[in-house]
Coordinates of C-alpha atoms and ligand atoms in Angstrom, one line a residue:
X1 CA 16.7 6.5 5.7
X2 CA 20.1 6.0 5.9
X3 CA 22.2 7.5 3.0
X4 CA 23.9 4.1 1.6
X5 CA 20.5 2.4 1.9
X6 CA 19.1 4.9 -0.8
X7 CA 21.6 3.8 -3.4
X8 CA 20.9 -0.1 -2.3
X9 CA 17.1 0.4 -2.4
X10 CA 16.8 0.9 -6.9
X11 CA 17.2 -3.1 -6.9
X12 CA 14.9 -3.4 -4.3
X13 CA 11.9 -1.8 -6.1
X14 CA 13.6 -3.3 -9.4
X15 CA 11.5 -4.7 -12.2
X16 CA 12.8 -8.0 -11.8
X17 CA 12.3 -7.4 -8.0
X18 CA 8.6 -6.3 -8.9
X19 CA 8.3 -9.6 -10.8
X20 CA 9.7 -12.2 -8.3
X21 CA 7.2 -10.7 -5.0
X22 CA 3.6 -10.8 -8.0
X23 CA 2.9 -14.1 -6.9
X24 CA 3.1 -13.6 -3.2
X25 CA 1.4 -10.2 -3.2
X26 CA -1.2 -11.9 -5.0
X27 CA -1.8 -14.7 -2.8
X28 CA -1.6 -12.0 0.2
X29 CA -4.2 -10.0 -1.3
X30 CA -6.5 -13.6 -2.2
X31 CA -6.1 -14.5 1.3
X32 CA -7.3 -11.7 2.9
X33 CA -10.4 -11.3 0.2
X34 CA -11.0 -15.0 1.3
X35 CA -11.6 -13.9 4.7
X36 CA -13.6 -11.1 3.8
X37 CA -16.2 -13.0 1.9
X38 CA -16.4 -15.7 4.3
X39 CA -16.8 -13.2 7.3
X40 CA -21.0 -13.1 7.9
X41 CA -20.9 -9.9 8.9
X42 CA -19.7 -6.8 7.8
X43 CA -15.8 -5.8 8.0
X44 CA -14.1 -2.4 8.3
X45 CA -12.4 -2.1 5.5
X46 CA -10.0 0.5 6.9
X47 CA -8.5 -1.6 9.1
X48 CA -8.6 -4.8 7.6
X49 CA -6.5 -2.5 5.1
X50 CA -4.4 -1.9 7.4
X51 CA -3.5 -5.2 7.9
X52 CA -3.5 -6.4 4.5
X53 CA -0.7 -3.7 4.1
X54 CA 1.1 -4.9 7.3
X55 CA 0.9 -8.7 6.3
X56 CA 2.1 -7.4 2.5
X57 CA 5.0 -5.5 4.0
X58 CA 6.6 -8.3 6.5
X59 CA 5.8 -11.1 4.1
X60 CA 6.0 -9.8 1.2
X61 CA 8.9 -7.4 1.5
X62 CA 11.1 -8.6 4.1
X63 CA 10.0 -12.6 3.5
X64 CA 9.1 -13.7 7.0
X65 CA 7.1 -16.5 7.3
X66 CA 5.7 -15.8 10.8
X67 CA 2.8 -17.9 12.7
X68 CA -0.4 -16.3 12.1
X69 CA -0.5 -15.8 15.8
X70 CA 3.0 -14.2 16.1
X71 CA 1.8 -12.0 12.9
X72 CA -1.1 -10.5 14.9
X73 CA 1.0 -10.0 17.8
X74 CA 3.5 -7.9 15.7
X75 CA 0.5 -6.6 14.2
X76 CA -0.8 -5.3 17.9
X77 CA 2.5 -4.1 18.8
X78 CA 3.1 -2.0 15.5
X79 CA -0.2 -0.2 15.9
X80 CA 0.8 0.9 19.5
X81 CA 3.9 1.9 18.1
X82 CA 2.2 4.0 15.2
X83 CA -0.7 5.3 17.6
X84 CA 2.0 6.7 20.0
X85 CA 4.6 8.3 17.7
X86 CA 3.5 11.7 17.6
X87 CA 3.3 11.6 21.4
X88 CA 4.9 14.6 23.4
X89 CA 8.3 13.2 24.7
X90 CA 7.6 12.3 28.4
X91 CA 9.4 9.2 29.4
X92 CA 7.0 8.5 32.6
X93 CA 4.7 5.3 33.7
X94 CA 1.9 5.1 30.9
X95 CA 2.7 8.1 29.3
X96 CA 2.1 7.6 25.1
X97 CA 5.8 7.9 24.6
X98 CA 6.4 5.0 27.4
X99 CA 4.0 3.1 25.3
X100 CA 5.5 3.8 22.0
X101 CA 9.1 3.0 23.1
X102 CA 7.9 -0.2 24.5
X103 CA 6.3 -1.2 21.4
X104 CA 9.1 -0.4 19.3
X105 CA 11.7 -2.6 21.4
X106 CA 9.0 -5.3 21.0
X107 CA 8.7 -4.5 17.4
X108 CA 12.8 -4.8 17.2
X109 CA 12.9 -8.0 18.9
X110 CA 10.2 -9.6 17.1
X111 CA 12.1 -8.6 14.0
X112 CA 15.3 -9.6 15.1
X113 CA 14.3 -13.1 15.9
X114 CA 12.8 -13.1 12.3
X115 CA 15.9 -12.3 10.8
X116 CA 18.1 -14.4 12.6
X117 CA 15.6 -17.1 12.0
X118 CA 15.6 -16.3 8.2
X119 CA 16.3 -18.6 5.5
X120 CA 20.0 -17.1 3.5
X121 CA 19.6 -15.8 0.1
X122 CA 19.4 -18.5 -2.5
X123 CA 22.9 -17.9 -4.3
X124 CA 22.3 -17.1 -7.7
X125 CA 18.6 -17.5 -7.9
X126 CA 15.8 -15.1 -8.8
X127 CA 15.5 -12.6 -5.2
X128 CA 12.9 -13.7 -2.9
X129 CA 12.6 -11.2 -0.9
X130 CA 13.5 -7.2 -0.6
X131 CA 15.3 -7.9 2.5
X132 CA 17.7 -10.8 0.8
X133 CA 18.0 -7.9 -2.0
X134 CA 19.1 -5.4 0.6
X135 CA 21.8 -7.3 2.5
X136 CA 23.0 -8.4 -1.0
X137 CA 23.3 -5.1 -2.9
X138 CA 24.6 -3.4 0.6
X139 CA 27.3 -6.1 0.8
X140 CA 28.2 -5.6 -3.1
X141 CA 28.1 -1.7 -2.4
X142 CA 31.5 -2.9 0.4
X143 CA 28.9 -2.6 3.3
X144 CA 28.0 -4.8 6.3
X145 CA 24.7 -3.7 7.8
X146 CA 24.8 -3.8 11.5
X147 CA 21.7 -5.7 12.8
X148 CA 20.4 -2.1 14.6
X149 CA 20.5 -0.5 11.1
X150 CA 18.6 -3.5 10.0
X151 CA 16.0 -3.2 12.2
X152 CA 15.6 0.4 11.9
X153 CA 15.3 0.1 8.5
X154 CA 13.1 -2.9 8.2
X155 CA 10.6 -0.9 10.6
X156 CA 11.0 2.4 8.4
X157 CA 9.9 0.3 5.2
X158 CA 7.3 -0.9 6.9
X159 CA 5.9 2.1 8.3
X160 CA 6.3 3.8 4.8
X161 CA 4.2 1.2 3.0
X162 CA 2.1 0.4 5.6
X163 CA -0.1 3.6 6.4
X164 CA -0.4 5.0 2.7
X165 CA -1.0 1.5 1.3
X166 CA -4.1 1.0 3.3
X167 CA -5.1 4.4 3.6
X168 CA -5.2 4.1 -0.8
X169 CA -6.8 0.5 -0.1
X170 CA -9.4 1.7 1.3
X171 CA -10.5 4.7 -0.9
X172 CA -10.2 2.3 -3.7
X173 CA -12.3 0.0 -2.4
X174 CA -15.0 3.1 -1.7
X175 CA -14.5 4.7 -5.0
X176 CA -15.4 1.4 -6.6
X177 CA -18.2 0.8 -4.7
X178 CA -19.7 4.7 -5.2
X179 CA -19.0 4.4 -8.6
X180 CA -20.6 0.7 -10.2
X181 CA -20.2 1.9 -13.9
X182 CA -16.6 2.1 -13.0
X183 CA -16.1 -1.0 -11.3
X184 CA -17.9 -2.4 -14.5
X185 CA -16.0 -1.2 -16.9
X186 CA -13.2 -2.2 -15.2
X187 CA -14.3 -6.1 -15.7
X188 CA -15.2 -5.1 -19.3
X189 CA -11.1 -4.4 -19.9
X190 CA -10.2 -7.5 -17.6
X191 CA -12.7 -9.4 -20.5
X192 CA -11.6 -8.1 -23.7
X193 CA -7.9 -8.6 -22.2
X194 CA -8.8 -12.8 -21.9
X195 CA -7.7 -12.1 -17.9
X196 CA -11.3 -12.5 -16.6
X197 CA -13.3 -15.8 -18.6
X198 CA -16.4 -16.7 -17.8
X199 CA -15.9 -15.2 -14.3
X200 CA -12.6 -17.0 -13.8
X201 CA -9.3 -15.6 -13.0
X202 CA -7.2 -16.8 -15.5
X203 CA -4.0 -17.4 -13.4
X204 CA -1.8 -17.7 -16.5
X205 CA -2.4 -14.1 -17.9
X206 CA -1.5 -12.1 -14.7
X207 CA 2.3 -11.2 -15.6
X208 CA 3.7 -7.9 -14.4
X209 CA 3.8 -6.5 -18.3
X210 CA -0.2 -7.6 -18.4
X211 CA -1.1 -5.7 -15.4
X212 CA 1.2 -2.4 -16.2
X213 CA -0.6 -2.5 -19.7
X214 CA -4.0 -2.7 -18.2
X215 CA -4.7 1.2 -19.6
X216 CA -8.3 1.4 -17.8
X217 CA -6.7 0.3 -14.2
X218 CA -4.0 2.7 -14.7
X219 CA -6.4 5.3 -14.6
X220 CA -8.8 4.3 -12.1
X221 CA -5.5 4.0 -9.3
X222 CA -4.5 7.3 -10.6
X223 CA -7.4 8.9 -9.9
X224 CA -8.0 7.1 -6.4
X225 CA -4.5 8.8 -5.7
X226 CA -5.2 12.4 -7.0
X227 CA -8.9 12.8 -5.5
X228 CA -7.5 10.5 -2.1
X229 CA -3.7 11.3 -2.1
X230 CA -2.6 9.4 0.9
X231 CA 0.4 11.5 2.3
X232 CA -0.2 15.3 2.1
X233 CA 2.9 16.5 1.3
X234 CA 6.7 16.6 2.3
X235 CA 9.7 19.1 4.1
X236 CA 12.4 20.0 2.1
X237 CA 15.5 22.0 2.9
X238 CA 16.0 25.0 0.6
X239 CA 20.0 24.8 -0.8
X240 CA 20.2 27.9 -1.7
X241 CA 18.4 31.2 -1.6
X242 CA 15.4 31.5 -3.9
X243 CA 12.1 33.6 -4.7
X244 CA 8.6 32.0 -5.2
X245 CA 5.5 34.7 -6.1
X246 CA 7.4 37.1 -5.1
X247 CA 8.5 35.9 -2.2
X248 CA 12.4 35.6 -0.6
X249 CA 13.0 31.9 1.0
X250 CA 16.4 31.8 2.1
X251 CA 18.8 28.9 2.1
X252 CA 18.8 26.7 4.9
X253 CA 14.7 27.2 5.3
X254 CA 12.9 24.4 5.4
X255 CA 10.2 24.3 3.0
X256 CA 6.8 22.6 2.9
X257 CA 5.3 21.3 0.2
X258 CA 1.5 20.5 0.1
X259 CA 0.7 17.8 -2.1
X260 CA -3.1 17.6 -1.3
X261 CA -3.7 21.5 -2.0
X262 CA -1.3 21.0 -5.8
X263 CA -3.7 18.4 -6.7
X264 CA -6.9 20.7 -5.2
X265 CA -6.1 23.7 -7.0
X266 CA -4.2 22.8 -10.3
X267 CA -5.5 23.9 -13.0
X268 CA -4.8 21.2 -15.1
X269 CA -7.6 19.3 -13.3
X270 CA -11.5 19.7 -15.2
X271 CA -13.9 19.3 -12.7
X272 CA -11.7 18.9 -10.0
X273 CA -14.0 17.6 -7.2
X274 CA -15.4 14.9 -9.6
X275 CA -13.9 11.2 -9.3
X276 CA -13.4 10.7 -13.2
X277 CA -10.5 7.7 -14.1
X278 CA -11.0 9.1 -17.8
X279 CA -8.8 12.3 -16.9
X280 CA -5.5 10.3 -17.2
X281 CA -6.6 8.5 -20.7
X282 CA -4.7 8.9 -24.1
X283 CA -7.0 11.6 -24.9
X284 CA -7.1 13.5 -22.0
X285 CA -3.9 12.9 -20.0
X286 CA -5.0 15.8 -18.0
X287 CA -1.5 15.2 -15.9
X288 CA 0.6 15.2 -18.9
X289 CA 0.3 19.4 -19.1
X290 CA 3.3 20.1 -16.7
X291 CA 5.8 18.2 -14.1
X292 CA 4.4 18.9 -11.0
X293 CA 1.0 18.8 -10.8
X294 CA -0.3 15.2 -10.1
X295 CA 2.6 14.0 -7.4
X296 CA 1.2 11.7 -4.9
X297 CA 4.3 10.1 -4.8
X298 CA 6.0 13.3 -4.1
X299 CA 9.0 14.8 -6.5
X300 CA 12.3 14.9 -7.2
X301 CA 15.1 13.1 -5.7
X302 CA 13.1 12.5 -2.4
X303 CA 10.0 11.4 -3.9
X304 CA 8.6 8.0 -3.5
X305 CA 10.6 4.8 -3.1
X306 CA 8.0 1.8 -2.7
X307 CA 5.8 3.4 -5.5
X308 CA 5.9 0.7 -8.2
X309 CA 5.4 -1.5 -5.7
X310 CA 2.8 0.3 -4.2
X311 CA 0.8 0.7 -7.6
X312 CA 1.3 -2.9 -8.3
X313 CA -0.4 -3.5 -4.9
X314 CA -3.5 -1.4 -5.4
X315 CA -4.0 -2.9 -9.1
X316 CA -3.5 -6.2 -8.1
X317 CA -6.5 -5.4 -5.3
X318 CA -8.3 -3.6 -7.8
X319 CA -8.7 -7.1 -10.0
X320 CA -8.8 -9.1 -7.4
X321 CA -12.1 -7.5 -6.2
X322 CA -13.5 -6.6 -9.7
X323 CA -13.0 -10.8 -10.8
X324 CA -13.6 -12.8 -7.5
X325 CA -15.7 -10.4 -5.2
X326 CA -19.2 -8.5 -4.8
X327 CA -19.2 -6.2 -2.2
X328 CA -22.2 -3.4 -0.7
X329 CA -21.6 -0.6 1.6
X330 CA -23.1 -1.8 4.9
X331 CA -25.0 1.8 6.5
X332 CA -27.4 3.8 5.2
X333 CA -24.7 6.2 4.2
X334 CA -20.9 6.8 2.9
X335 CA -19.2 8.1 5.9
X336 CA -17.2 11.3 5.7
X337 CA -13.5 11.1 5.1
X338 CA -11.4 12.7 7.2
X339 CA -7.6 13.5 6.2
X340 CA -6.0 12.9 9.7
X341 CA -2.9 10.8 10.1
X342 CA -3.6 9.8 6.7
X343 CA -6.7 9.7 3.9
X344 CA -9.7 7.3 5.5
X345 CA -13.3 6.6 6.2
X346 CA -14.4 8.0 9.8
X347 CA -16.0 4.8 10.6
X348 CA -13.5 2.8 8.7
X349 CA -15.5 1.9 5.8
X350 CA -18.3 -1.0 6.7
X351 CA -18.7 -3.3 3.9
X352 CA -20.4 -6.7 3.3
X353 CA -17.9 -8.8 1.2
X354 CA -19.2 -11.8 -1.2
X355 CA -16.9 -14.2 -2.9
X356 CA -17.8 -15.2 -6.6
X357 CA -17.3 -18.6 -8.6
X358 CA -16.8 -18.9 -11.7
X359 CA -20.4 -18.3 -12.6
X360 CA -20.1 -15.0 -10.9
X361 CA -22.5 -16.5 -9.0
X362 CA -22.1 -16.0 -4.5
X363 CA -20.0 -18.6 -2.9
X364 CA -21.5 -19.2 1.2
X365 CA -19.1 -18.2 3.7
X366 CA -19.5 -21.4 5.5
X367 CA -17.5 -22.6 1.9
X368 CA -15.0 -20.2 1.6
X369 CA -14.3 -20.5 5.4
X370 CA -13.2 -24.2 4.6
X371 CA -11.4 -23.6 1.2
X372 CA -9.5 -20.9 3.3
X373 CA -8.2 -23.4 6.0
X374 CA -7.4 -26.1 3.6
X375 CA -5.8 -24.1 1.4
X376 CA -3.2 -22.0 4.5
X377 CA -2.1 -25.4 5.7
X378 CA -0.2 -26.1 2.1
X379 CA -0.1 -21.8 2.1
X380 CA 4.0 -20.9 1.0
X381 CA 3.9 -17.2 1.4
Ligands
HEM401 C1 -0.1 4.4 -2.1 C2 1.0 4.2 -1.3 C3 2.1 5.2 -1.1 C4 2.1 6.6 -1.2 C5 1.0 7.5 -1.6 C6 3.4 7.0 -0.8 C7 3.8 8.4 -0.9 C8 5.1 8.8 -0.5 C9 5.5 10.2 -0.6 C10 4.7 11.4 -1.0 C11 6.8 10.2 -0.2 C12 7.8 11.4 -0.2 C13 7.6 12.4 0.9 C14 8.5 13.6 0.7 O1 8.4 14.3 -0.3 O2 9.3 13.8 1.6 C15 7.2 8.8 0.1 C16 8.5 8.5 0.6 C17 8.9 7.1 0.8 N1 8.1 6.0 0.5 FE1 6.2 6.0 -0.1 N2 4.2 6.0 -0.5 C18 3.4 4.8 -0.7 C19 3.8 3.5 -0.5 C20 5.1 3.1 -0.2 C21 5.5 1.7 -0.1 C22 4.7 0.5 -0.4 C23 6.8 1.7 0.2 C24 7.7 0.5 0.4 C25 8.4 0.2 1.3 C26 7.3 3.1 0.4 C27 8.5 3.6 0.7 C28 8.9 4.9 0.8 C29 10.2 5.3 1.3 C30 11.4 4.4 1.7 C31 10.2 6.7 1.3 C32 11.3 7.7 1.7 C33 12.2 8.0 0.5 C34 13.4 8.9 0.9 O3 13.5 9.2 2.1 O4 14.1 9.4 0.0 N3 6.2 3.9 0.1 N4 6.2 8.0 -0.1

């Protein structure tokens, strides 16, 4: 990222920034559980994930209102993009890197159009969007953002949330479904907290200091991160010459850190292979016995920028599956998980989704289907 964007990007992941993009993350995430359920057949979660994530990004984040058909074009295009990044360089006919360069000018002049095409920042009014937020703070911080830098950056935020987010989607969504008792006590907290009633969402209740209080949810997220972690670690440069075990690392090195193998092999960890929420309770805190040993949001200065907002995704997912869903593994088996580009099923995770009504009783998909299009064509996200 550019350097003056890092000192923009605090309001953007802001508390009060947090607050104002609840409602449409919700409504993002309500959507897409909508379709789910009203799908007859099973969906792979993994990349339904993916574009949950991509849909929470562009709407969410950078407030585009796009046509559902120009969505799944960007959609297309961004995949192609991501599938061909790590391609060798070789600018020829139908080479990966041709590809991915195409896709990325596509991807630029999809978002351009969207920008140009975007409502202006309502003067003195809660922030819509993180994109209103950025060309805000950048212009208080005595910069104009050139409309390159804002593409670039638009497609870096949304390549940063989009990978990890559904990559952590999706083990959440398996680690609820391995593990019933924890899915169950999850509802038992939404209960006791009033949120869920009599199987009903209680719309009212679901405030940003509500969900950051929910103590059980914390921990279930955390642990999805720690036993899943997403990204599996980072590059740093060394500044100056040090020693680590014994070992000389000179300055100008770069260094790379393994977050996977920290949260493998600390010993902070009990039972380390065991998915167990508990861990991070008041009584445990297992992560609480030294700085760096639970960091799936990496450390220090270049950790993490999108992780409250992140976090507020998955828990938000998490209760919106524990209150309005049922869901069952679709094969015989859970598939194996591999770790390559990021954390997911091998077969993407095949999952029969049911929607609930207040009587946690199954809603028909035939239902759901209609609720679904009657309730887009008034949609505001
Ligand atoms: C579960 C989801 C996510 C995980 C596990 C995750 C993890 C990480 C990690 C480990 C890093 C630091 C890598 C390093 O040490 O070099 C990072 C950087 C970053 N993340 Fe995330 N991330 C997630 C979601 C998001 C979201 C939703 C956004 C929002 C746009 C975001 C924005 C960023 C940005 C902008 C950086 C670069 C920060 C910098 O260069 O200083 N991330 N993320």
């Amino acid at each position: 990222l550019l350097p003056i964007l890092l000192q923009v990007f605090s309001k953007v992941f802001s508390h009060e920034a947090l607050q104002s993009y609840l409602p449409k993350i919700q409504q993002v995430i309500q959507e897409s559980l909508r379709l789910w359920s009203s799908n007859p057949e099973p969906i792979n979660v993994y990349r339904e994930s993916q574009r949950l994530s991509f849909h929470m990004a562009v709407r969410v984040l950078l407030g585009f209102r796009v046509a559902d058909e120009e969505m799944r074009h960007l959609f297309t295009t961004f995949q192609e993009f991501i599938d061909n990044i790590f391609t060798l360089p070789l600018d020829l006919p139908f080479s990966g890197y041709r590809k991915g360069i195409c896709a990325r000018d596509t991807l630029q002049k999809g978002i351009e159009k969207a920008i140009r095409e975007k409502p202006l920042c309502s003067q003195g009014k809660d922030y819509s969007d993180a994109l209103d937020i950025l060309l805000e703070s950048a212009k208080e911080n005595g910069t104009e953002l050139t409309m390159q830098e804002l593409k670039e950056t638009t497609i870096e935020l949304i390549f940063a949330a989009f990978a990890t987010t559904a990559s952590a989607s999706t083990s959440l969504i398996m680690q609820l479904l391995r593990h019933p008792a924890v899915l169950e006590k999850l509802r038992e907290e939404l209960r006791t907290r009033g949120i869920l009633h009599n199987g009903c969402l209680c719309e009212g209740e679901l405030g940003l200091d509500t969900i950051v209080s929910l103590k059980y949810l914390d921990c279930v997220i955390k642990e999805v991160l720690r036993l899943f972690t997403p990204v599996s670690g980072g590059y740093r440069t060394a500044l100056q010459t040090f020693e680590l075990d014994g070992v000389q690392i000179p300055k100008g090195w770069s260094v790379m850190y393994s977050i996977r193998d920290t949260h493998d092999t600390s010993a902070v960890f009990k039972d380390v292979d065991a998915f167990d929420p508990d861990r991070f309770s008041q009584e445990r805190c297992e992560d609480k016995e030294g700085r760096f040993h639970y960091l799936p949001f990496g450390g220090g200065i270049r950790s993490c920028l999108g992780k409250q907002l992140a976090t507020l995704f998955l828990r938000i997912l998490a209760i919106e599956l524990a209150s309005t869903s049922r869901f069952e593994l679709a094969t015989r088996n859970f598939p194996r998980v591999v770790t390559v580009p990021v954390v997911h099923p091998v077969d993407g995770l095949k999952v029969k989704f049911y929607g609930l009504d207040s009587n946690q009783n199954e809603i028909s998909s035939d239902l759901l289907a209609d609720i679904k299009t009657e309730e887009l064509l008034g949609a505001a996200v």
